[in-house]
Every structure is written in C-alpha cells, then in structure tokens.
Amino acid sequence: GWLIPGDNSQVQNFDEELLMPSVKMYSRGRQKIKSKRVADVVEALIGAFLSSGGEVAALSFMKWLGVDIDFVDAPTPRHFPMNAEKLVNVRYLESLLDYKFHDPSLLVEAL
C-alpha cells in the first residue's frame, strides 16, 4: 500500500478492504480512507503547489510523494494570465458557496 511521506510511525502496514467490488478502503488501526478521497486530496495539494509555486514546485512535490518525474524535460515558464472570471461567473458561484476564493482559477478547474 501507499505510505505517507515523512510518516515516522512504527506500524507500516495498511490493510486493503473491499466493501463492494467498486469501493476500496485502506485502514490502519481505526482510520479508514476511501481511495477516491486520497486521490482528491493529493490532486488538491498538487494544484495548490502549481498555483502558488508553478510547475517546478508542483513537480518537486510530486517527486517528494514518490511519483516518478522526468526532470530532463523541465517545464518552461509561461507568461500568460489566467482570467477565470471570463470563463464562469465566479462571483455568483462564490455567493452560492458563501466562500471567497483567493485564486478563482481553482474554482474553474474544480468545475
């Protein structure tokens, strides 16, 4: 199973449980985490690194997670702004969610 990077606990075994043919859960002790939830969290973290630090930061984070990245073809800097407000009505969606996004492009990406 996948281990949390930097986890220094003594127990390193996860038990995979199949609840239904399409649903897997991983447990360690009393914690149970659906694989989709783990994937969503990892995707969100990669997105946070990408939006705050750029492609190199996101690729470095992915490498830290254990995702094999080929750094020979490092991304080149891009100089075009993302105007999420032009793609969707961000203010309207923020009012529905009662939340103000610091980076509206994350809202657009989530849609």
Short mmCIF file of C-alpha atoms in Angstrom, two decimals:
data_model
loop_
_atom_site.label_atom_id
_atom_site.label_comp_id
_atom_site.label_asym_id
_atom_site.label_seq_id
_atom_site.Cartn_x
_atom_site.Cartn_y
_atom_site.Cartn_z
CA GLY A 1 0.00 0.00 0.00
CA TRP A 2 0.92 3.65 -0.29
CA LEU A 3 2.74 5.13 2.72
CA ILE A 4 2.53 8.73 3.80
CA PRO A 5 5.83 10.52 3.01
CA GLY A 6 7.57 11.51 6.22
CA ASP A 7 5.44 9.18 8.37
CA ASN A 8 7.74 8.05 11.17
CA SER A 9 5.31 5.76 12.96
CA GLN A 10 6.42 2.24 13.75
CA VAL A 11 3.48 0.49 12.08
CA GLN A 12 3.89 0.47 8.30
CA ASN A 13 1.15 -1.88 7.17
CA PHE A 14 -2.17 -0.97 5.61
CA ASP A 15 -4.93 -3.49 5.13
CA GLU A 16 -6.94 -3.15 1.94
CA GLU A 17 -10.61 -3.89 2.42
CA LEU A 18 -13.08 -4.41 -0.38
CA LEU A 19 -16.50 -3.26 0.77
CA MET A 20 -18.06 -3.66 -2.67
CA PRO A 21 -16.41 -4.52 -6.00
CA SER A 22 -16.06 -0.82 -6.88
CA VAL A 23 -15.16 0.55 -3.43
CA LYS A 24 -11.74 0.10 -1.82
CA MET A 25 -10.84 1.42 1.60
CA TYR A 26 -7.46 1.41 3.27
CA SER A 27 -7.29 1.09 7.03
CA ARG A 28 -4.58 1.44 9.58
CA GLY A 29 -5.84 0.97 13.05
CA ARG A 30 -9.22 2.66 13.22
CA GLN A 31 -8.79 5.05 10.27
CA LYS A 32 -10.50 4.22 7.02
CA ILE A 33 -9.90 6.32 3.93
CA LYS A 34 -11.53 5.75 0.57
CA SER A 35 -9.02 5.70 -2.28
CA LYS A 36 -11.02 8.39 -4.14
CA ARG A 37 -10.72 10.71 -1.15
CA VAL A 38 -6.95 10.20 -1.02
CA ALA A 39 -6.74 10.89 -4.76
CA ASP A 40 -8.82 14.07 -4.37
CA VAL A 41 -6.60 15.33 -1.55
CA VAL A 42 -3.40 14.60 -3.47
CA GLU A 43 -4.84 16.33 -6.55
CA ALA A 44 -5.76 19.37 -4.45
CA LEU A 45 -2.27 19.53 -2.94
CA ILE A 46 -0.64 19.30 -6.37
CA GLY A 47 -2.97 22.07 -7.56
CA ALA A 48 -2.03 24.22 -4.57
CA PHE A 49 1.67 23.78 -5.33
CA LEU A 50 1.02 24.50 -9.01
CA SER A 51 -0.96 27.69 -8.39
CA SER A 52 1.32 29.05 -5.68
CA GLY A 53 4.76 27.95 -6.86
CA GLY A 54 4.42 27.00 -10.51
CA GLU A 55 5.10 23.82 -12.44
CA VAL A 56 8.55 23.17 -10.98
CA ALA A 57 7.16 23.37 -7.42
CA ALA A 58 4.30 21.01 -8.32
CA LEU A 59 6.68 18.54 -9.96
CA SER A 60 9.01 18.69 -6.94
CA PHE A 61 6.08 17.97 -4.63
CA MET A 62 5.02 15.05 -6.82
CA LYS A 63 8.57 13.68 -6.70
CA TRP A 64 8.51 14.00 -2.88
CA LEU A 65 5.29 11.96 -2.90
CA GLY A 66 7.09 9.24 -4.80
CA VAL A 67 5.66 9.94 -8.26
CA ASP A 68 8.45 9.29 -10.76
CA ILE A 69 9.02 12.55 -12.65
CA ASP A 70 11.42 13.04 -15.57
CA PHE A 71 13.12 16.36 -14.83
CA VAL A 72 15.13 16.28 -18.06
CA ASP A 73 12.26 17.99 -19.85
CA ALA A 74 11.67 20.64 -17.21
CA PRO A 75 8.73 22.93 -17.97
CA THR A 76 9.44 26.33 -19.42
CA PRO A 77 7.99 29.43 -17.77
CA ARG A 78 4.69 30.57 -19.22
CA HIS A 79 3.73 34.20 -19.24
CA PHE A 80 0.02 34.30 -19.81
CA PRO A 81 -2.50 35.23 -17.13
CA MET A 82 -5.44 33.00 -16.29
CA ASN A 83 -8.63 35.07 -16.07
CA ALA A 84 -11.08 32.63 -14.55
CA GLU A 85 -13.73 35.34 -14.23
CA LYS A 86 -14.05 35.35 -18.04
CA LEU A 87 -14.82 31.63 -18.16
CA VAL A 88 -17.50 31.39 -15.46
CA ASN A 89 -19.38 33.75 -13.18
CA VAL A 90 -17.06 33.33 -10.20
CA ARG A 91 -18.80 35.93 -8.01
CA TYR A 92 -22.14 34.18 -8.41
CA LEU A 93 -20.66 30.79 -7.52
CA GLU A 94 -18.81 32.30 -4.55
CA SER A 95 -22.10 33.77 -3.32
CA LEU A 96 -23.75 30.33 -3.59
CA LEU A 97 -20.87 28.71 -1.71
CA ASP A 98 -20.55 31.60 0.75
CA TYR A 99 -16.79 31.46 0.16
CA LYS A 100 -14.29 33.84 -1.48
CA PHE A 101 -11.57 32.11 -3.50
CA HIS A 102 -8.08 33.64 -3.37
CA ASP A 103 -7.36 32.01 -6.73
CA PRO A 104 -10.55 31.85 -8.86
CA SER A 105 -8.83 29.56 -11.38
CA LEU A 106 -9.06 26.76 -8.78
CA LEU A 107 -12.84 27.11 -8.82
CA VAL A 108 -12.89 26.90 -12.61
CA GLU A 109 -10.63 23.85 -12.54
CA ALA A 110 -12.87 22.15 -9.99
CA LEU A 111 -15.85 22.55 -12.31
#
